[in-house]
Amino acid sequence: MVQKQSPISVSAPGKLLLFGEHAVVYGYPCIVSSVSDRLTVSIEESKKSGVDIQTPGVSDQRFIRASIAEFEKRFSITIDHCIISTFSEFSSSFGFGSSAAVTAATIKALALFTKKNIPLKDIFDISYAAVLSVQGVGSGFDIASSLYGGTILFEAGGKRIDPIPVNMPGHSFVVGYTGEKADTVAIVREVAEKRQKYIEKVDRIFTAIGDIVLQAKKALEEGDESRVGTLMNFNQEYLRDLGVSSEKLEALIAASKNAGALGAKLTGAGRGDCMIALVPDEKKSDVEGAIEKSGGTVLRVTLGADGVKRATTDDQKELFIVVDKNDTVIGYRSRGDCHADKTLVHRAINILILNDKEEVLLQKRSMTKDTQPGYWTTSVGGHVSKEETYEEAAVREMIEEVGIQDSVVFVTKFIFVFSQETEMEALFTARSNGPFYPNADEIDEVKFFTKNELIRTLLDPSFKLTELSYECLKRIHFI
Ligand code: MEV
């Protein structure tokens, strides 16, 4: 008997352009960041023939249909006997790139459903072809953002997709929604017509924007917030010149600058959707208040979220346990909420597995997805779901990630602050010599290290260890 495979769910983040909109369509680079709100696509087998597409609240199924068609064409197969459904944490009106996110997540889900190991760049190419077949225009920056996550420098068609390490502690981006939906395809076509008429003027604007993008990359990497803010303002001036701003956008941009933002601009095609401001944390509530007072809606997202990734079936609705600093439960919030708000301390676990030779097992995160690709980290790590104890979560994660079932020993508990979230970490050890069956979707390899080997390896700059695992290894006195 053929076993029915369990449903596959894949989530992809929305995006916001930090610099370079419109010019990117003409071959200049842009800088885009993924956001913490995600869109999930699930596929499950069905007895009925055909593909049943269920998209509650979304009437436009063209991008899913185009994704299936491109996938079938690329691999000369027919997708059949399945149900494809979607769930989004964000409205398609915000300009967060829901078409790109649904396309990227559908192609990745189809790859897992048909058991094909497809490199991320190929997933980008198939997704880009699908999006172009529906809307005819677009640089593909939004697809790259949904797939790669983080903040990237992008060139049209995926010629360049380079991660940018953003380092601006004490500062955040605030996003204001105008309430007006932008028609991206129409605006891109209008800009193209304008360029035909006034080619020199428009190309001068694009060259200037391209230059701002390269300066912004440097400023983001160097953590020069005031320069980043100034460059956002310059970029906005050129977009205004291009004729793609609007009264409402200008009102929200001016309000946020008056309230203390270091810089602000529209994000995306313009004429509506959202604006974005760079704000010192102590001015955040002033800027948010000013945006709301000017008729905008503040969208509470953080930037630089993970790219496309496999999720459990109802991952987005999964509730995490929120605690105070003494680990007393104060409520339950969704994964999305916890990953967008550093004040929501939520429970998590880490396990360090040791073998009979007292070596420690570390896992190398997959190169193709997730934040910190290629980093080495603890043997097992994950979140504690509502109704679960720390220990139950540890045992479940051990089965899911490295394919073994063993008992765990509690070591200690501590709070760990990441760039986008805060976790109450329970650290466990476990004993096993393997064999291990690492989840190939998350993990490139697992390896045992002796103490000396690990200390030596840490001196090699090409070996990257997550800060959290460094802390865990210190706490069991391994390093
Ligand atoms: C739209 O969000 C951004 C544009 O640059 C179009 C594109 O790059 O596809 C205007």
XYZ file of C-alpha atoms and ligand atoms in Angstrom:
489
model
C 0.000 0.000 0.000
C 1.318 3.485 -0.851
C 1.374 5.685 2.235
C -0.380 9.020 1.989
C 2.174 11.778 2.602
C 1.390 14.281 5.327
C 0.428 17.838 4.272
C 3.303 20.146 3.399
C 3.222 23.787 4.506
C 5.684 26.408 3.374
C 5.741 30.010 4.532
C 7.336 33.027 2.843
C 7.720 36.565 4.203
C 6.353 39.776 2.728
C 8.816 42.521 1.753
C 9.487 46.252 1.821
C 11.790 48.155 -0.494
C 14.289 50.267 1.406
C 15.925 51.878 -1.648
C 15.817 51.824 -5.436
C 12.203 51.294 -6.556
C 11.508 51.868 -10.262
C 15.207 52.267 -11.139
C 15.546 48.523 -10.422
C 13.279 47.772 -13.404
C 15.947 49.408 -15.629
C 18.912 47.397 -14.386
C 19.963 49.469 -11.351
C 20.318 47.730 -7.960
C 17.777 48.042 -5.165
C 17.787 47.142 -1.452
C 14.869 45.106 -0.108
C 14.092 43.657 3.331
C 11.720 40.843 4.223
C 9.081 41.527 6.908
C 7.949 39.435 9.861
C 4.406 38.902 8.464
C 4.257 35.705 6.424
C 2.084 33.944 3.884
C 1.686 30.156 4.062
C 0.908 27.731 1.229
C -0.096 24.151 2.103
C -0.410 21.162 -0.211
C -2.067 17.891 0.669
C -2.939 14.789 -1.305
C -6.533 14.319 -2.341
C -8.504 11.373 -3.689
C -10.116 13.621 -6.291
C -8.269 14.234 -9.548
C -7.155 17.743 -10.435
C -5.828 20.530 -8.205
C -8.326 22.084 -5.790
C -7.149 25.625 -4.925
C -8.596 27.085 -1.723
C -7.690 30.714 -1.012
C -10.076 32.117 1.603
C -10.632 35.841 1.153
C -8.414 36.009 -1.942
C -10.123 35.876 -5.316
C -6.923 36.093 -7.396
C -5.657 32.567 -7.927
C -3.676 33.455 -11.055
C -0.285 33.334 -9.342
C -0.899 29.856 -7.908
C -2.134 28.582 -11.286
C 0.868 30.148 -13.052
C 3.229 28.607 -10.459
C 1.771 25.142 -11.108
C 2.016 25.663 -14.886
C 5.670 26.805 -14.718
C 6.589 23.952 -12.388
C 4.926 21.402 -14.683
C 6.673 22.888 -17.728
C 10.099 22.953 -16.065
C 9.961 19.326 -14.884
C 7.655 17.824 -17.544
C 5.242 16.495 -14.921
C 1.566 16.931 -14.061
C 0.513 18.090 -10.617
C -2.638 16.183 -9.750
C -4.748 14.815 -6.873
C -4.019 17.579 -4.413
C -5.494 20.502 -2.494
C -3.507 23.753 -2.337
C -4.568 26.260 0.320
C -3.197 29.598 1.531
C -3.185 31.593 4.751
C -1.780 35.116 5.010
C -0.837 37.175 8.049
C -0.967 40.356 5.956
C -3.490 41.979 3.646
C -2.775 41.968 -0.076
C -3.528 45.732 -0.011
C -0.387 46.692 1.954
C 2.072 46.290 -0.930
C 4.014 43.654 1.032
C 4.263 41.574 -2.159
C 1.607 38.935 -1.593
C 1.746 37.794 -5.252
C 5.497 37.211 -5.019
C 5.205 35.519 -1.594
C 2.423 33.177 -2.743
C 4.375 32.297 -5.897
C 7.646 31.644 -4.060
C 5.906 29.568 -1.366
C 3.902 27.588 -3.950
C 7.005 26.656 -5.982
C 8.898 25.625 -2.821
C 5.872 23.609 -1.618
C 5.582 21.897 -5.026
C 9.292 21.027 -4.842
C 8.780 19.353 -1.452
C 5.523 17.697 -2.565
C 7.221 16.144 -5.610
C 10.385 15.404 -3.551
C 12.680 17.503 -5.747
C 15.741 19.118 -4.248
C 15.818 22.425 -6.129
C 18.460 25.095 -5.379
C 17.060 28.423 -4.231
C 18.269 30.275 -7.352
C 16.337 27.801 -9.558
C 13.252 28.320 -7.374
C 13.751 32.044 -7.986
C 13.950 31.520 -11.781
C 10.773 29.376 -11.891
C 8.888 31.815 -9.610
C 10.018 34.818 -11.654
C 8.833 33.169 -14.885
C 5.450 32.471 -13.211
C 5.045 36.087 -12.029
C 6.042 37.504 -15.437
C 3.533 35.202 -17.162
C 0.766 36.812 -15.081
C 1.722 40.485 -14.822
C 4.189 40.980 -17.660
C 6.379 43.476 -15.751
C 8.487 43.461 -12.583
C 12.122 43.145 -11.597
C 11.616 40.086 -9.351
C 13.076 41.799 -6.231
C 9.983 40.809 -4.230
C 10.388 37.118 -5.121
C 14.059 37.196 -4.123
C 13.103 38.784 -0.809
C 10.451 36.130 -0.107
C 12.935 33.355 -0.922
C 16.184 34.624 0.613
C 14.813 36.741 3.476
C 16.971 39.230 5.404
C 18.086 42.391 3.627
C 19.494 41.995 0.124
C 21.002 44.009 -2.691
C 19.140 42.890 -5.813
C 19.494 43.395 -9.552
C 16.657 42.726 -12.003
C 16.085 39.107 -12.943
C 18.222 37.960 -10.013
C 21.538 38.952 -11.643
C 22.709 39.949 -8.176
C 21.227 38.709 -4.889
C 23.710 39.705 -2.156
C 22.819 39.618 1.551
C 23.500 42.877 3.418
C 24.297 42.507 7.121
C 22.326 45.362 8.703
C 23.678 46.576 11.986
C 21.772 49.504 13.518
C 21.148 48.796 17.207
C 18.715 51.170 18.929
C 16.968 52.010 15.654
C 13.910 50.554 13.925
C 11.957 50.996 10.748
C 8.391 52.211 11.234
C 5.894 51.408 8.488
C 2.811 53.536 7.794
C -0.010 52.360 5.515
C -1.817 55.057 3.523
C -5.050 53.066 3.160
C -4.768 53.533 -0.614
C -3.985 50.567 -2.861
C -1.275 51.171 -5.477
C -1.687 49.641 -8.936
C 1.952 48.608 -9.399
C 1.626 47.351 -12.983
C -0.112 50.567 -14.114
C 2.475 52.787 -12.375
C 5.422 50.828 -13.828
C 3.870 51.191 -17.317
C 3.295 54.920 -16.747
C 6.939 55.396 -15.730
C 7.984 53.520 -18.888
C 5.890 55.907 -21.024
C 7.371 58.913 -19.232
C 10.865 57.552 -19.880
C 10.113 57.205 -23.600
C 9.050 60.844 -23.705
C 11.741 62.329 -21.442
C 14.484 59.739 -21.624
C 17.354 61.983 -20.482
C 15.553 63.373 -17.441
C 14.210 60.004 -16.331
C 17.535 58.235 -16.845
C 19.276 60.956 -14.823
C 16.852 60.186 -11.970
C 17.517 56.447 -12.245
C 21.300 56.949 -12.286
C 21.043 59.085 -9.145
C 18.840 56.475 -7.414
C 21.297 53.719 -8.406
C 24.084 55.724 -6.791
C 22.030 56.241 -3.604
C 21.468 52.469 -3.395
C 25.204 51.725 -3.409
C 25.871 54.394 -0.776
C 22.988 53.036 1.324
C 24.431 49.502 1.202
C 27.654 50.808 2.730
C 25.833 52.901 5.344
C 23.624 49.944 6.373
C 26.668 47.680 6.740
C 28.584 50.273 8.715
C 25.603 50.987 10.964
C 25.643 54.688 10.007
C 21.973 55.397 10.827
C 22.021 59.107 10.167
C 23.506 58.516 6.679
C 20.874 55.838 5.982
C 18.160 58.332 6.985
C 19.616 61.087 4.778
C 19.838 58.698 1.820
C 16.172 57.710 2.351
C 15.268 61.399 2.110
C 17.352 61.836 -1.076
C 15.730 58.750 -2.597
C 12.279 60.157 -1.800
C 13.124 63.446 -3.545
C 13.941 61.571 -6.762
C 10.771 59.453 -6.502
C 8.736 62.641 -6.056
C 10.463 64.021 -9.180
C 9.523 60.884 -11.044
C 5.909 61.626 -10.176
C 5.132 58.490 -8.162
C 4.519 60.010 -4.712
C 1.084 61.116 -3.478
C -0.402 63.658 -1.089
C -1.095 61.012 1.525
C 2.408 59.546 1.293
C 3.933 63.014 1.581
C 1.776 63.771 4.640
C 2.891 60.606 6.467
C 6.542 61.136 5.468
C 6.518 64.761 6.693
C 4.752 63.800 9.933
C 7.273 61.097 10.742
C 10.259 63.372 10.017
C 8.771 66.118 12.201
C 8.333 63.570 14.999
C 12.010 62.564 14.935
C 12.551 60.081 12.086
C 16.078 60.226 10.643
C 14.647 59.706 7.167
C 11.467 58.583 5.432
C 10.292 57.621 1.978
C 7.599 55.765 0.102
C 8.214 52.045 -0.353
C 7.175 50.167 -3.482
C 5.566 51.500 -6.627
C 4.218 54.672 -4.944
C 0.866 56.532 -5.187
C -0.360 54.595 -2.151
C 0.525 51.435 -0.164
C 3.130 52.247 2.512
C 5.848 54.647 3.601
C 8.807 53.677 5.754
C 10.785 55.722 8.267
C 14.058 55.062 10.094
C 13.593 55.975 13.737
C 15.736 55.984 16.908
C 13.930 53.655 19.353
C 13.283 56.482 21.838
C 11.305 58.356 19.141
C 9.365 55.308 17.927
C 6.099 55.965 19.745
C 6.206 59.682 18.746
C 6.639 58.771 15.085
C 3.937 56.083 15.256
C 1.574 58.590 16.884
C 2.343 61.229 14.220
C 1.622 58.752 11.404
C -1.715 57.737 12.963
C -2.616 61.393 13.565
C -2.006 62.134 9.875
C -4.500 59.450 8.862
C -2.088 56.534 8.336
C -2.137 53.112 9.964
C 1.047 51.847 11.598
C 1.854 48.275 10.531
C 3.804 46.639 13.329
C 6.354 44.491 11.536
C 10.055 43.944 11.948
C 12.456 43.718 9.029
C 14.930 41.035 8.031
C 12.752 37.933 8.635
C 13.683 34.410 7.475
C 13.182 33.567 3.815
C 10.934 30.780 2.543
C 10.793 27.805 4.886
C 8.873 24.677 5.613
C 6.355 25.062 8.389
C 4.208 22.628 10.283
C 0.639 22.495 8.948
C -0.783 25.234 11.082
C 2.468 26.913 11.952
C 1.136 30.446 11.627
C -1.704 29.826 14.059
C 0.577 27.950 16.450
C 0.528 29.621 19.843
C 3.710 30.204 21.816
C 3.888 30.626 25.574
C 4.643 34.212 26.602
C 6.347 34.642 29.986
C 7.738 37.345 32.243
C 11.413 37.524 33.214
C 10.805 34.929 35.982
C 9.290 32.510 33.439
C 5.772 32.935 34.830
C 3.202 32.417 32.058
C 1.449 35.676 31.161
C -0.334 34.632 27.965
C -0.233 32.944 24.572
C 0.602 34.669 21.290
C 1.044 33.510 17.706
C 4.424 32.745 16.220
C 3.998 35.804 13.976
C 3.359 38.113 16.959
C 6.254 36.721 19.010
C 8.661 37.148 16.098
C 7.648 40.771 15.568
C 7.863 42.041 19.127
C 10.944 41.813 21.325
C 8.864 42.454 24.457
C 7.032 39.115 24.006
C 9.472 36.785 25.783
C 8.484 33.272 24.676
C 9.641 29.827 25.666
C 12.207 27.927 23.581
C 14.473 24.919 24.014
C 17.982 23.902 23.009
C 19.606 20.493 23.337
C 23.303 19.648 23.266
C 23.726 15.947 22.490
C 26.923 14.325 23.837
C 28.292 10.899 22.875
C 30.233 8.316 24.888
C 33.511 10.068 23.995
C 32.159 13.342 25.506
C 32.013 14.959 22.074
C 29.225 17.422 21.349
C 26.921 17.201 18.328
C 26.384 20.435 16.375
C 24.167 20.951 13.350
C 24.939 23.120 10.335
C 21.922 25.123 9.228
C 20.879 24.627 5.643
C 22.673 26.860 3.095
C 19.574 27.294 1.004
C 17.187 28.871 3.472
C 16.561 30.460 6.844
C 18.471 33.272 8.493
C 22.076 32.515 9.332
C 22.478 29.978 6.506
C 25.567 27.833 6.964
C 25.944 28.689 10.664
C 26.671 25.904 13.128
C 24.314 25.699 16.073
C 23.149 23.492 18.952
C 22.223 19.834 18.232
C 18.512 20.684 18.399
C 16.543 23.906 18.929
C 12.940 25.052 18.733
C 9.953 26.698 20.360
C 7.635 25.468 23.080
C 3.996 25.360 21.923
C 0.935 26.063 24.069
C 0.031 22.985 26.193
C 3.655 21.725 26.013
C 6.242 21.569 28.769
C 9.858 22.477 28.009
C 10.748 18.803 28.212
C 7.957 17.684 25.874
C 9.016 20.310 23.331
C 12.648 19.153 23.583
C 11.750 15.523 22.920
C 9.448 16.467 20.011
C 12.079 18.719 18.406
C 14.749 16.015 18.799
C 12.581 13.601 16.791
C 11.745 16.248 14.172
C 15.259 17.611 13.691
C 17.681 14.724 14.142
C 15.334 11.741 14.038
C 16.087 10.179 17.437
C 13.942 9.688 20.527
C 15.844 9.948 23.782
C 15.485 11.349 27.269
C 16.788 14.837 28.031
C 18.377 16.325 31.160
C 17.579 19.906 32.150
C 20.682 22.113 32.635
C 19.593 25.735 33.013
C 17.254 28.463 31.831
C 18.158 31.977 30.607
C 16.772 34.872 28.580
C 18.343 35.418 25.145
C 17.708 38.569 23.084
C 17.935 38.218 19.285
C 17.680 41.077 16.775
C 13.926 40.481 16.326
C 12.709 38.405 19.257
C 13.394 37.487 22.865
C 13.360 33.888 24.072
C 13.358 32.183 27.473
C 15.783 29.370 26.661
C 15.663 26.038 28.490
C 18.912 24.205 27.856
C 19.018 20.383 27.967
C 21.644 17.762 27.335
C 21.029 14.294 25.926
C 23.183 11.211 25.392
C 23.425 9.479 22.015
C 26.018 8.043 19.661
C 23.571 8.206 16.770
C 22.845 7.347 14.032
C 21.016 10.603 13.346
C 18.538 11.350 10.581
C 18.764 15.142 10.157
C 15.771 16.890 8.625
C 17.267 17.742 5.217
C 15.024 20.745 4.832
C 16.587 22.513 7.824
C 20.019 20.977 8.286
C 22.972 20.536 5.915
C 24.936 18.226 8.226
C 25.495 17.189 11.831
C 28.928 16.486 13.309
C 30.468 15.560 16.655
C 33.259 17.867 17.905
C 35.800 17.222 20.636
C 36.498 20.155 22.971
C 39.918 20.841 21.393
C 38.619 20.494 17.875
C 35.817 22.976 18.543
C 38.126 25.525 20.186
C 40.546 25.212 17.231
C 37.713 25.483 14.710
C 36.376 28.613 16.386
C 39.611 30.383 15.425
C 38.850 29.765 11.738
C 36.946 32.848 10.474
C 35.062 30.756 7.877
C 33.471 28.689 10.697
C 30.366 30.501 11.882
C 28.717 29.594 15.178
C 25.451 31.200 16.302
C 25.726 33.412 19.385
C 23.043 31.380 21.138
C 24.904 28.099 20.695
C 28.116 29.746 21.926
C 26.207 30.716 25.081
C 24.779 27.182 25.468
C 28.218 25.570 25.039
C 29.625 27.926 27.684
C 26.823 27.042 30.070
C 27.655 23.315 29.956
C 31.378 24.279 30.323
C 32.222 22.743 26.949
C 34.073 25.896 25.893
C 7.150 47.892 -6.941
O 6.962 47.433 -5.614
C 8.589 48.213 -7.191
C 8.898 48.580 -8.639
O 10.307 48.879 -8.687
C 8.550 47.490 -9.605
C 9.505 46.289 -9.601
O 10.668 46.399 -9.294
O 9.040 45.183 -9.947
C 8.164 49.842 -8.985
